[in-house]
Short mmCIF file of C-alpha atoms and ligand atoms in Angstrom, two decimals:
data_model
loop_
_atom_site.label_atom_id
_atom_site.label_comp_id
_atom_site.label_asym_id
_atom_site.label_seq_id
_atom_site.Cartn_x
_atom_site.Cartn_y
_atom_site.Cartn_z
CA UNK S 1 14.44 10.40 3.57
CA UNK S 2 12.56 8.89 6.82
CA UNK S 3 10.03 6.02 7.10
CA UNK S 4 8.22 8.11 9.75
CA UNK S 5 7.38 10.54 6.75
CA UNK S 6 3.97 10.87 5.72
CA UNK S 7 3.11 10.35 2.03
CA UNK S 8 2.75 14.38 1.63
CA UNK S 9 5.97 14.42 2.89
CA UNK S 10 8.01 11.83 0.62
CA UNK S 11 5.75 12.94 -2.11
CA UNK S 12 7.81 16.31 -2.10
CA UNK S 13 11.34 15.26 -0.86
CA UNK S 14 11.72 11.42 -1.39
CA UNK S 15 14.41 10.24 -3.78
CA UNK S 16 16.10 13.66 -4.29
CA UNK S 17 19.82 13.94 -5.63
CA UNK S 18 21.25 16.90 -5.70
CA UNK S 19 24.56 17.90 -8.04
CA UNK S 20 27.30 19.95 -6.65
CA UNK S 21 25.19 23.21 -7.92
CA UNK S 22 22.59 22.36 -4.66
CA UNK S 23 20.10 22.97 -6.90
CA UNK S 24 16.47 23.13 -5.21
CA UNK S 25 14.65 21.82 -7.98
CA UNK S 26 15.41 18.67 -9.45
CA UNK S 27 17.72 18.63 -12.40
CA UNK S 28 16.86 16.85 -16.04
CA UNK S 29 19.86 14.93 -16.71
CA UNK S 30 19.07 14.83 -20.30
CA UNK S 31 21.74 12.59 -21.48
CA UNK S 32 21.94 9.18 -22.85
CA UNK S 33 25.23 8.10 -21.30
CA UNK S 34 27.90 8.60 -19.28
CA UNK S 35 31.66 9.26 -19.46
CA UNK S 36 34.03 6.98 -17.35
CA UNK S 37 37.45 8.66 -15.83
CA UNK S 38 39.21 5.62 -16.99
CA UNK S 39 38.91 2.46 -19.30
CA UNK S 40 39.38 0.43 -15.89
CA UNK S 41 36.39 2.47 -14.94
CA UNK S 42 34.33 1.82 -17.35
CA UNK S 43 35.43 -1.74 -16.94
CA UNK S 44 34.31 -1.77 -13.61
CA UNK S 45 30.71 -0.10 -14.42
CA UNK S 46 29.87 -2.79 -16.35
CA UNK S 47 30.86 -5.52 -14.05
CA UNK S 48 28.90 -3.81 -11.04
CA UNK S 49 27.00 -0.39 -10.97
CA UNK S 50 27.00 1.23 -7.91
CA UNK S 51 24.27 3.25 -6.87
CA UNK S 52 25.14 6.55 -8.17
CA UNK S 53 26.89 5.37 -11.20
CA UNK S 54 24.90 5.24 -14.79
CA UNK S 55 25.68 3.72 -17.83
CA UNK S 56 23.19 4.35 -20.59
CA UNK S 57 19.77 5.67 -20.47
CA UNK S 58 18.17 2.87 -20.87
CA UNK S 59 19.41 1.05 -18.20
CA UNK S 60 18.86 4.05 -15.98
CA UNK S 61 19.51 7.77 -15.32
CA UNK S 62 19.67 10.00 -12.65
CA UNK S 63 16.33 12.02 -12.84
CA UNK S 64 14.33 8.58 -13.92
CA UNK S 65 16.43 7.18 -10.44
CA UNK S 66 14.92 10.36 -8.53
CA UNK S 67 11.42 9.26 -9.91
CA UNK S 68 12.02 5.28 -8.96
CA UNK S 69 13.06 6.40 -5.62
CA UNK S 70 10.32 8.84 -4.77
CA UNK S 71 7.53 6.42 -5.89
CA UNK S 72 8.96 3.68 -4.07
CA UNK S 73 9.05 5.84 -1.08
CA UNK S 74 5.63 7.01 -1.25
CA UNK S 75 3.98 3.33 -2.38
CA UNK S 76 5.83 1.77 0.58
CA UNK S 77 7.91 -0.67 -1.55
CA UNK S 78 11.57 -1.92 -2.15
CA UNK S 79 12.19 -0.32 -5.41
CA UNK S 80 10.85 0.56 -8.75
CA UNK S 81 11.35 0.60 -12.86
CA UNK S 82 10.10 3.68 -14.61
CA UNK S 83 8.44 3.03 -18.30
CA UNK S 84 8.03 4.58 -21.26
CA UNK S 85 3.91 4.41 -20.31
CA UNK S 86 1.52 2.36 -18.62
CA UNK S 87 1.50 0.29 -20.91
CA UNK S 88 4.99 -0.42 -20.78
CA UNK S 89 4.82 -0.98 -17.17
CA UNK S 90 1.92 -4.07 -17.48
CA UNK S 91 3.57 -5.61 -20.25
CA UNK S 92 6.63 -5.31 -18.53
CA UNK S 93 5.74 -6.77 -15.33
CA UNK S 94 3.89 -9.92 -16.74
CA UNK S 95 5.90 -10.46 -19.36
CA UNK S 96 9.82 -10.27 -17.67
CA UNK S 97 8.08 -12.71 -15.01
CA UNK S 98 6.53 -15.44 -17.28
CA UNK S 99 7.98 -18.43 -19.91
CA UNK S 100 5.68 -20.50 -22.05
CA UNK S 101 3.61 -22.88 -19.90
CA UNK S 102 3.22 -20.72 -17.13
CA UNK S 103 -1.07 -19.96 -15.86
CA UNK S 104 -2.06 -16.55 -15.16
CA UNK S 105 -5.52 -15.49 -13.26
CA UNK S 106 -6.87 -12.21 -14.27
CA UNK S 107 -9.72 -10.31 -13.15
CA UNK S 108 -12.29 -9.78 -16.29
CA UNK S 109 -12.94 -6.20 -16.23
CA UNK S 110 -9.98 -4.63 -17.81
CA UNK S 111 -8.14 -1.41 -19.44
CA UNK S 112 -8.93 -2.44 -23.13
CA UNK S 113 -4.97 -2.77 -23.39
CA UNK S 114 -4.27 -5.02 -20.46
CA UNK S 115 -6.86 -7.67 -21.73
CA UNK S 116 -4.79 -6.91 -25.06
CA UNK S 117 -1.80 -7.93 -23.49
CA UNK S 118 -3.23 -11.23 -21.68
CA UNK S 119 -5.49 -12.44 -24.16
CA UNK S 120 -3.37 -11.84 -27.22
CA UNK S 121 -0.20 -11.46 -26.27
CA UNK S 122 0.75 -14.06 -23.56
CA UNK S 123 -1.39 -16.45 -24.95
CA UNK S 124 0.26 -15.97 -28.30
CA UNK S 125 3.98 -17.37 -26.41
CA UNK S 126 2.42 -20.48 -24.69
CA UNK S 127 1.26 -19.05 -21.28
CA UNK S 128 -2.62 -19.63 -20.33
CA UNK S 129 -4.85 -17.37 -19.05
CA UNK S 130 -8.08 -17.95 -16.92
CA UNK S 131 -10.10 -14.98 -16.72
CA UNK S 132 -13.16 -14.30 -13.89
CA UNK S 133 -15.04 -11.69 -12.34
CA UNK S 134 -12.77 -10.49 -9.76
CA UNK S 135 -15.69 -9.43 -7.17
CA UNK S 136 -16.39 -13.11 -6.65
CA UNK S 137 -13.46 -14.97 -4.59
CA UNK S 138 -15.07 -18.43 -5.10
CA UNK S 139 -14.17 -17.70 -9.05
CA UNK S 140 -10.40 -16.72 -7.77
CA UNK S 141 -10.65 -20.02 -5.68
CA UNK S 142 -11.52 -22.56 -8.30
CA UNK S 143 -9.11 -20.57 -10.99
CA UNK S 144 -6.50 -20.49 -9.48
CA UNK S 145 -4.03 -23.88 -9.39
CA UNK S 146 -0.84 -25.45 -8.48
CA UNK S 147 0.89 -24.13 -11.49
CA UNK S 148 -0.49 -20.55 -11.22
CA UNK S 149 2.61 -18.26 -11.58
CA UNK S 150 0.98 -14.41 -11.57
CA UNK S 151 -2.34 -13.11 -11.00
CA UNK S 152 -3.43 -9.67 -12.59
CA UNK S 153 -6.15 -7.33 -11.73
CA UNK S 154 -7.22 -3.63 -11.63
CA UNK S 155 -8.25 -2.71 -7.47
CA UNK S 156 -10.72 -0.13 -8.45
CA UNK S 157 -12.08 -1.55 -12.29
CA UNK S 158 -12.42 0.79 -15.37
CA UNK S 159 -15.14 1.99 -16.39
CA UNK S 160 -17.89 0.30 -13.52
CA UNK S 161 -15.63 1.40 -10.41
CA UNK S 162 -15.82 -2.39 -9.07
CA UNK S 163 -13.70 -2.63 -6.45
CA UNK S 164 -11.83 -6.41 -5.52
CA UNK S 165 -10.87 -7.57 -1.95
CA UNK S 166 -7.06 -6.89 -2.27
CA UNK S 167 -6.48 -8.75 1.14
CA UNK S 168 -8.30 -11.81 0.37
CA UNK S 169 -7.49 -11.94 -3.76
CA UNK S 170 -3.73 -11.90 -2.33
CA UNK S 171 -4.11 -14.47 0.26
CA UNK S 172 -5.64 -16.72 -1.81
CA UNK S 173 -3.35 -16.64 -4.63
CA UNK S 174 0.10 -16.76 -2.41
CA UNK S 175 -1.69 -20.16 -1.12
CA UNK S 176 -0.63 -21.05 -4.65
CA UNK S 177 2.16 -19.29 -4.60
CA UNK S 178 0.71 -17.18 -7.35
CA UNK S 179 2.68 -13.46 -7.37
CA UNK S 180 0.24 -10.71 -7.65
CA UNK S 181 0.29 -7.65 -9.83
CA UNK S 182 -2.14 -4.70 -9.19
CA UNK S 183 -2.71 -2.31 -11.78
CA UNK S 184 -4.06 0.30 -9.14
CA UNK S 185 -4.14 3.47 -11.23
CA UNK S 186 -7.93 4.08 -9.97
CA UNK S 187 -6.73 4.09 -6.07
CA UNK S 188 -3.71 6.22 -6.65
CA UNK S 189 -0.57 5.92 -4.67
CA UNK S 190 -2.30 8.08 -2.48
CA UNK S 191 -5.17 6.52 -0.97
CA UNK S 192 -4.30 3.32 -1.46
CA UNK S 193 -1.33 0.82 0.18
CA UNK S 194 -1.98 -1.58 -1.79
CA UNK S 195 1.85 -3.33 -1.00
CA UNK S 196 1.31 -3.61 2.32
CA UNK S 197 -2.05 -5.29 1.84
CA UNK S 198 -0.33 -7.79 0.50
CA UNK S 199 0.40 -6.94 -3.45
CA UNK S 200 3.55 -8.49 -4.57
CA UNK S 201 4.08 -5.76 -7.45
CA UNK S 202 2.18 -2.90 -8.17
CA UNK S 203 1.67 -1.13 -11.66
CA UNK S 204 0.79 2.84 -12.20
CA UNK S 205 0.03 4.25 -15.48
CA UNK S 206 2.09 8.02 -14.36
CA UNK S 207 0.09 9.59 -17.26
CA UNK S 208 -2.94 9.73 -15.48
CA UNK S 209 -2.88 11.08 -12.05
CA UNK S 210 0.82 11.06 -11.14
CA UNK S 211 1.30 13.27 -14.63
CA UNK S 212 -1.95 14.86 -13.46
CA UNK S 213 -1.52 17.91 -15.93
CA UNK S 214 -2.04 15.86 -19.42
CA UNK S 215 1.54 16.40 -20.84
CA UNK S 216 3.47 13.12 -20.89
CA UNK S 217 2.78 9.53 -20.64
CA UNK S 218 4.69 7.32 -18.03
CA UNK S 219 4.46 4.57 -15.94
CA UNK S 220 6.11 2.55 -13.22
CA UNK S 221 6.75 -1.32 -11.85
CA UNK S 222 7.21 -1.29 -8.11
CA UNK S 223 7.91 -4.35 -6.10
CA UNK S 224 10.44 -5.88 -4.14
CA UNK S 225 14.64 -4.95 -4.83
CA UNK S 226 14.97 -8.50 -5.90
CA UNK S 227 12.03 -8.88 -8.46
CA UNK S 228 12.54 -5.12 -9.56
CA UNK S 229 16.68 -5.26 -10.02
CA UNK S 230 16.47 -9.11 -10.92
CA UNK S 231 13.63 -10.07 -12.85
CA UNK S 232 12.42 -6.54 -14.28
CA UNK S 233 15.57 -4.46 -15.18
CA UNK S 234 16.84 -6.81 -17.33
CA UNK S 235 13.55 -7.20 -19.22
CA UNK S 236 13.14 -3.47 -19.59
CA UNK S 237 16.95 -2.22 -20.06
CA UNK S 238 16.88 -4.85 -23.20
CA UNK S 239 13.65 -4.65 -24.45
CA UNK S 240 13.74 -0.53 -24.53
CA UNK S 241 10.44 0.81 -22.47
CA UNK S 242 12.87 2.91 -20.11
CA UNK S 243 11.35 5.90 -19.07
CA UNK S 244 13.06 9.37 -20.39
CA UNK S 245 14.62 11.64 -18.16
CA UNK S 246 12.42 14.73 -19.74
CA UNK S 247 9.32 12.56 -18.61
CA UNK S 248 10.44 11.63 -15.68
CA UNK S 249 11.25 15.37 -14.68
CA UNK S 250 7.87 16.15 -15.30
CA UNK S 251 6.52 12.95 -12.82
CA UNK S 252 8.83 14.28 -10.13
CA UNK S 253 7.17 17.76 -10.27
CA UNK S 254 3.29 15.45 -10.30
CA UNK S 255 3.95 13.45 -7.74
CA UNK S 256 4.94 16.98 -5.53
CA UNK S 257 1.34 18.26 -5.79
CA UNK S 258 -0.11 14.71 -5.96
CA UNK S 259 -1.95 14.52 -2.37
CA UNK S 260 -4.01 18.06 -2.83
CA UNK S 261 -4.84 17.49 -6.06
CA UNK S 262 -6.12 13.90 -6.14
CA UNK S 263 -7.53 14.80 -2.42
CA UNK S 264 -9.40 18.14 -4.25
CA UNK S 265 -10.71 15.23 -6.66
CA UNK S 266 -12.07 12.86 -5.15
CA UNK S 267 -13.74 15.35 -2.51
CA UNK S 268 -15.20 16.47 -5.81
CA UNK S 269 -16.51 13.04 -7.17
CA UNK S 270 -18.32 12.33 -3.81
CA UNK S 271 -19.71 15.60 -4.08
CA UNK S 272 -20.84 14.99 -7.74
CA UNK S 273 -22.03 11.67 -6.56
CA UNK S 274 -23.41 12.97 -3.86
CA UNK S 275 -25.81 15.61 -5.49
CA UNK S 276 -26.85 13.35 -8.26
CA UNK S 277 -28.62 10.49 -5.78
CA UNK S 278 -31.50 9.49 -7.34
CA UNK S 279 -31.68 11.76 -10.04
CA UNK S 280 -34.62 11.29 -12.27
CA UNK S 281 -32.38 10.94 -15.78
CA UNK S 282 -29.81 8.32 -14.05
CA UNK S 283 -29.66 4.57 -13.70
CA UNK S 284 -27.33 4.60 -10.99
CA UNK S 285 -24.27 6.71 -9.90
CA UNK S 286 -21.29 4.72 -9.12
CA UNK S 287 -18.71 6.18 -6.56
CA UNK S 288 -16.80 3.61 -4.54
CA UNK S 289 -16.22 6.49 -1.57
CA UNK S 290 -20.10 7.18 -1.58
CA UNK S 291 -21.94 4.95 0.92
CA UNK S 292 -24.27 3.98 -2.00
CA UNK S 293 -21.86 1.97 -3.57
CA UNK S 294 -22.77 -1.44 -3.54
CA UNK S 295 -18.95 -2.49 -2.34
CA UNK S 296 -18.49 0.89 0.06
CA UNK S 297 -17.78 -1.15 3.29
CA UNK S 298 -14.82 -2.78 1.14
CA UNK S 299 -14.00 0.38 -0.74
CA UNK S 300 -13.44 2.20 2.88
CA UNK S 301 -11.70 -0.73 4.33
CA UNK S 302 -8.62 -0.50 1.51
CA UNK S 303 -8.93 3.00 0.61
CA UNK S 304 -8.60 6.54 1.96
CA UNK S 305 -10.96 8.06 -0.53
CA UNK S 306 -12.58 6.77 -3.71
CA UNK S 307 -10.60 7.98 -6.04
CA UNK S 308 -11.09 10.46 -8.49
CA UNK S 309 -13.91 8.73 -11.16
CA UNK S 310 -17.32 8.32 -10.85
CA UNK S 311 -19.58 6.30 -13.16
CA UNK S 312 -22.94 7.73 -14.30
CA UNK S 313 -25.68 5.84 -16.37
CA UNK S 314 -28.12 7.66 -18.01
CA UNK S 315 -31.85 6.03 -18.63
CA UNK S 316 -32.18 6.67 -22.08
CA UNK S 317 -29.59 5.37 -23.32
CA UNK S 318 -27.19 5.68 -26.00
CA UNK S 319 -28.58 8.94 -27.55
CA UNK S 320 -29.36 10.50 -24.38
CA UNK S 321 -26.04 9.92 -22.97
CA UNK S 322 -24.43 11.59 -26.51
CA UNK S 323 -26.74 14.66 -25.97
CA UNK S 324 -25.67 14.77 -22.37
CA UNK S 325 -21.74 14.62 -23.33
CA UNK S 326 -22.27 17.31 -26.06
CA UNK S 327 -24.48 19.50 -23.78
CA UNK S 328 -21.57 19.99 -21.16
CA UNK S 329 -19.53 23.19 -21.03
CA UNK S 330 -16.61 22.54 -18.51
CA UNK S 331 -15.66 18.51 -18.40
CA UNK S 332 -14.00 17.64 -22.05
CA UNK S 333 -14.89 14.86 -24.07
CA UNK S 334 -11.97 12.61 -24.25
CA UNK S 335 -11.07 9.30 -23.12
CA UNK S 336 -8.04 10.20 -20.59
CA UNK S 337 -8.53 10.71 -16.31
CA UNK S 338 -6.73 11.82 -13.81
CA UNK S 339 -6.44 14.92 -15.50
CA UNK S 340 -6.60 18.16 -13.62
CA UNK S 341 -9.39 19.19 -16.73
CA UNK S 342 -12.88 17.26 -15.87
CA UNK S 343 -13.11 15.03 -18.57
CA UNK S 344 -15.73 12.68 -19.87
CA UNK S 345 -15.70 9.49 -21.51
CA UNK S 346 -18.68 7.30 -23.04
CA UNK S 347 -16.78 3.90 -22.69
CA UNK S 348 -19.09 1.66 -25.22
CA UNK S 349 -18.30 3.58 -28.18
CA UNK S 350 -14.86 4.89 -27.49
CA UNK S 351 -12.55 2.54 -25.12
CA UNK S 352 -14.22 -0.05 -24.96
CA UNK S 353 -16.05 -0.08 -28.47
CA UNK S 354 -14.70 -3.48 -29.77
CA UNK S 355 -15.45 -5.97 -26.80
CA UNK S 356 -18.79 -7.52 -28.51
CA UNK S 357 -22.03 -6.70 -26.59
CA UNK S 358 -22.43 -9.52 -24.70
CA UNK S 359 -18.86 -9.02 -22.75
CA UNK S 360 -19.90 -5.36 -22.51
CA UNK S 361 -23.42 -6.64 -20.96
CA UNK S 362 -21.46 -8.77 -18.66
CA UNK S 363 -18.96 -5.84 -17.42
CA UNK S 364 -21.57 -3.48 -16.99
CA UNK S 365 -20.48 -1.21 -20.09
CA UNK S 366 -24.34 -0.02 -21.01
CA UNK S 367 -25.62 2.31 -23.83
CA UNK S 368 -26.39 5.17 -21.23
CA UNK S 369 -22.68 4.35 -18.95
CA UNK S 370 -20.50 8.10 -18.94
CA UNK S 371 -17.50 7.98 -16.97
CA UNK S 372 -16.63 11.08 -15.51
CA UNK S 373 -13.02 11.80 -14.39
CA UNK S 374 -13.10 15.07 -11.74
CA UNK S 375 -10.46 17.76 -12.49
CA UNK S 376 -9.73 20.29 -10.45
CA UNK S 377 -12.34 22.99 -11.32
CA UNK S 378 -14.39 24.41 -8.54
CA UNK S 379 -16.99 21.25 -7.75
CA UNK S 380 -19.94 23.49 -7.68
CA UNK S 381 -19.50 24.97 -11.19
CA UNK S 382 -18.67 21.26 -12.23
CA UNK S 383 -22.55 19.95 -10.45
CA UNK S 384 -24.27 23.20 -12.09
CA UNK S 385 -22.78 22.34 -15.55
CA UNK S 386 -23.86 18.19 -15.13
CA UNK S 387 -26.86 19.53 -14.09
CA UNK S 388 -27.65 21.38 -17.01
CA UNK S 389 -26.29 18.91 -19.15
CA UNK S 390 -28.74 16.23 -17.52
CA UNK S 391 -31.78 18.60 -18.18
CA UNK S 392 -30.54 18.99 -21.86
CA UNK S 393 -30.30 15.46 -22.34
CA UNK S 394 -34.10 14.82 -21.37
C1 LIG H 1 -4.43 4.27 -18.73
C2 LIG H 1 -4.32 2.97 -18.10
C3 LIG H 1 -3.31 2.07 -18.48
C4 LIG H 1 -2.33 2.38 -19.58
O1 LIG H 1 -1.53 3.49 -19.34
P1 LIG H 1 -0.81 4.32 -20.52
O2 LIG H 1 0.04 5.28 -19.77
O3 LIG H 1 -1.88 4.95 -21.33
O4 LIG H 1 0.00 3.35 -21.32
C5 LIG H 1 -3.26 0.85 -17.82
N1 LIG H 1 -4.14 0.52 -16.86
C6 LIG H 1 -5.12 1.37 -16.46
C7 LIG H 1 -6.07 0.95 -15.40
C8 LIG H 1 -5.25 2.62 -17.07
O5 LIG H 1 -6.22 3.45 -16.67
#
């Protein structure tokens, strides 16, 4: 592995091990432990694990180590923990890092499950949690204090495709000495570096783009060797969200084919966006990579493209976003993204369905709001077949 290699490049080689069969493609070590030559040698696994030596699954494994290594490579950071899913990963990475009594500062505009977790969850073991809109850095200022141990957001926001000033969210809260934790599933590995903008750890759900085919759900803590090997491993290894070798097979093979298919993507969301400007039946079109975004300027300053998602609102509403979602013959109705199937999600009813209406007012979430994850169909067919849809809807 090199540090002059571009991401394409690590994508497809970074991390590899290879047995004594030379085996191109990577092998699924699916096993859950490991046999020791010796009792001394199993002794001396326990008291120190070298870097090619496993003990249990949990702990570790050399396909999920192939996975750790090639994201880490490809993210530009220290090391990484691979998780059972996304999921796993955020509640992971707050939780291994905080005691009762800590603060947290976390942008508003959430993954239904991460406001779960820091609303719920953390609050529920003693650690508080200020929440504001994390487009507005005099909000981070005031919110952020003395005792402020972590600070969570999403860089590119689900569903309104907000995007937040990783450079200056970062600055301010290592003023405080705050460590920050970017769930950046929306900017991909890819097009975003969000690590060396200044994120101390970054979070992927892998099920999304990094599984990129629908199959298995995944995700990953990356950060520095100390906070990954010290603070995280020994949350995870006890606690049980380890990734599984199978799953982590099938992550290696995403993250190979990664860069053309989230590039193909997101060239077909700005398309998409693109064609639908000021459509009669739409609101607005949100694409942080199309220069009518409202945040573009930042959106081009942090990331290569933007990403793979765009947001539509539909005038009437409600009932004619339902008859636009039903009317569509190519992108599926379902609430996943990254997949390489267009689908379509109407967040008010389905993800996001239980935040009451003011909080949905407030994040933008309105009766008429689709979000629309590109695949990897041919973009024309996929602006034909939203075009129909939107005439069908009225
Ligand atoms: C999907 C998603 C998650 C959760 O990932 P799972 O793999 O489903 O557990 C977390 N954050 C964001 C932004 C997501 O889109």
């Amino acid at each position: 592995m090199s540090e002059t290699w571009d991401k394409r490049t690590t994508a497809v080689h970074g991390g590899t091990r290879r047995s004594q069969y030379g085996e191109v493609s990577e092998a699924i070590f699916l096993t859950q432990g490991f046999v020791y030559d010796s009792a001394e040698a199993a002794e001396a696994r326990f008291l120190e694990a070298g870097d090619d030596e496993f003990i249990y699954a949990r702990y570790g494994n050399p396909t999920v180590r192939m996975f750790e290594e090639r994201i880490a490579a490809l993210e530009g950071a220290e090391d990484a923990f691979a998780t059972a899913s996304g999921m796993a990963a955020v509640s992971g990475a707050l939780t291994a890092m905080l005691r009762a009594g800590d603060h947290v500062v976390a942008s508003r505009a959430l993954f239904g499950s991460c406001l779960y977790i820091l609303d719920e969850i953390l609050t529920r073991y003693g650690v508080e949690v200020s929440f504001v809109d994390g487009t507005d850095l005099d909000q981070w200022r005031d919110a952020l204090r003395a005792d402020t141990k972590a600070v969570f957001f999403e860089s590119v926001s689900n569903p309104t495709l907000e995007v937040i000033d990783l450079r200056a969210v970062c600055e301010l809260a290592h003023g405080v000495g705050a460590t920050v934790i970017v769930d950046n599933v929306f900017a991909t590995p890819v097009f975003s570096d969000a690590i060396k903008q200044g994120a101390d750890v970054v979070v992927y759900s892998a099920t999304k783009h990094i599984d990129g085919q629908g199959r298995t759900l995944g995700g990953v803590i990356l950060g520095t060797r100390e906070f990954i090997r010290k603070t995280v491993e020994p949350y995870m290894k006890h606690t049980g969200g380890s990734m599984s070798p199978f799953t982590a097979w099938v992550m290696l093979k995403g993250l190979e084919t990664l860069s053309l298919r989230v590039n193909a993507q997101a060239d077909a969301a700005w398309a998409l966006a693109d064609a639908l400007q000021g459509h009669d039946a739409l609101r607005r079109v949100l694409y942080p990579g199309h220069a009518s975004h409202p945040q573009h300027a930042l959106s081009k300053a942090q990331m290569r493209k933007g990403g793979t998602v765009v947001a539509l609102d539909l005038k009437g509403g409600q009932a004619a976003a339902f008859r636009f979602l039903d009317a569509l013959k190519i992108a599926r109705i379902s609430n996943n993204l990254g997949d390489a199937k267009s689908i379509v999600t109407h967040p008010a009813t389905t993800t996001h369905q239980r935040l009451p209406d003011d909080q949905k007012a407030r994040l933008g979430i309105t009766p008429g709001l689709i979000r629309f994850s590109l695949g990897l169909e041919d973009p024309q067919d996929l602006i034909a077949d939203v075009q129909q849809a939107l005439r069908a809807a009225g």
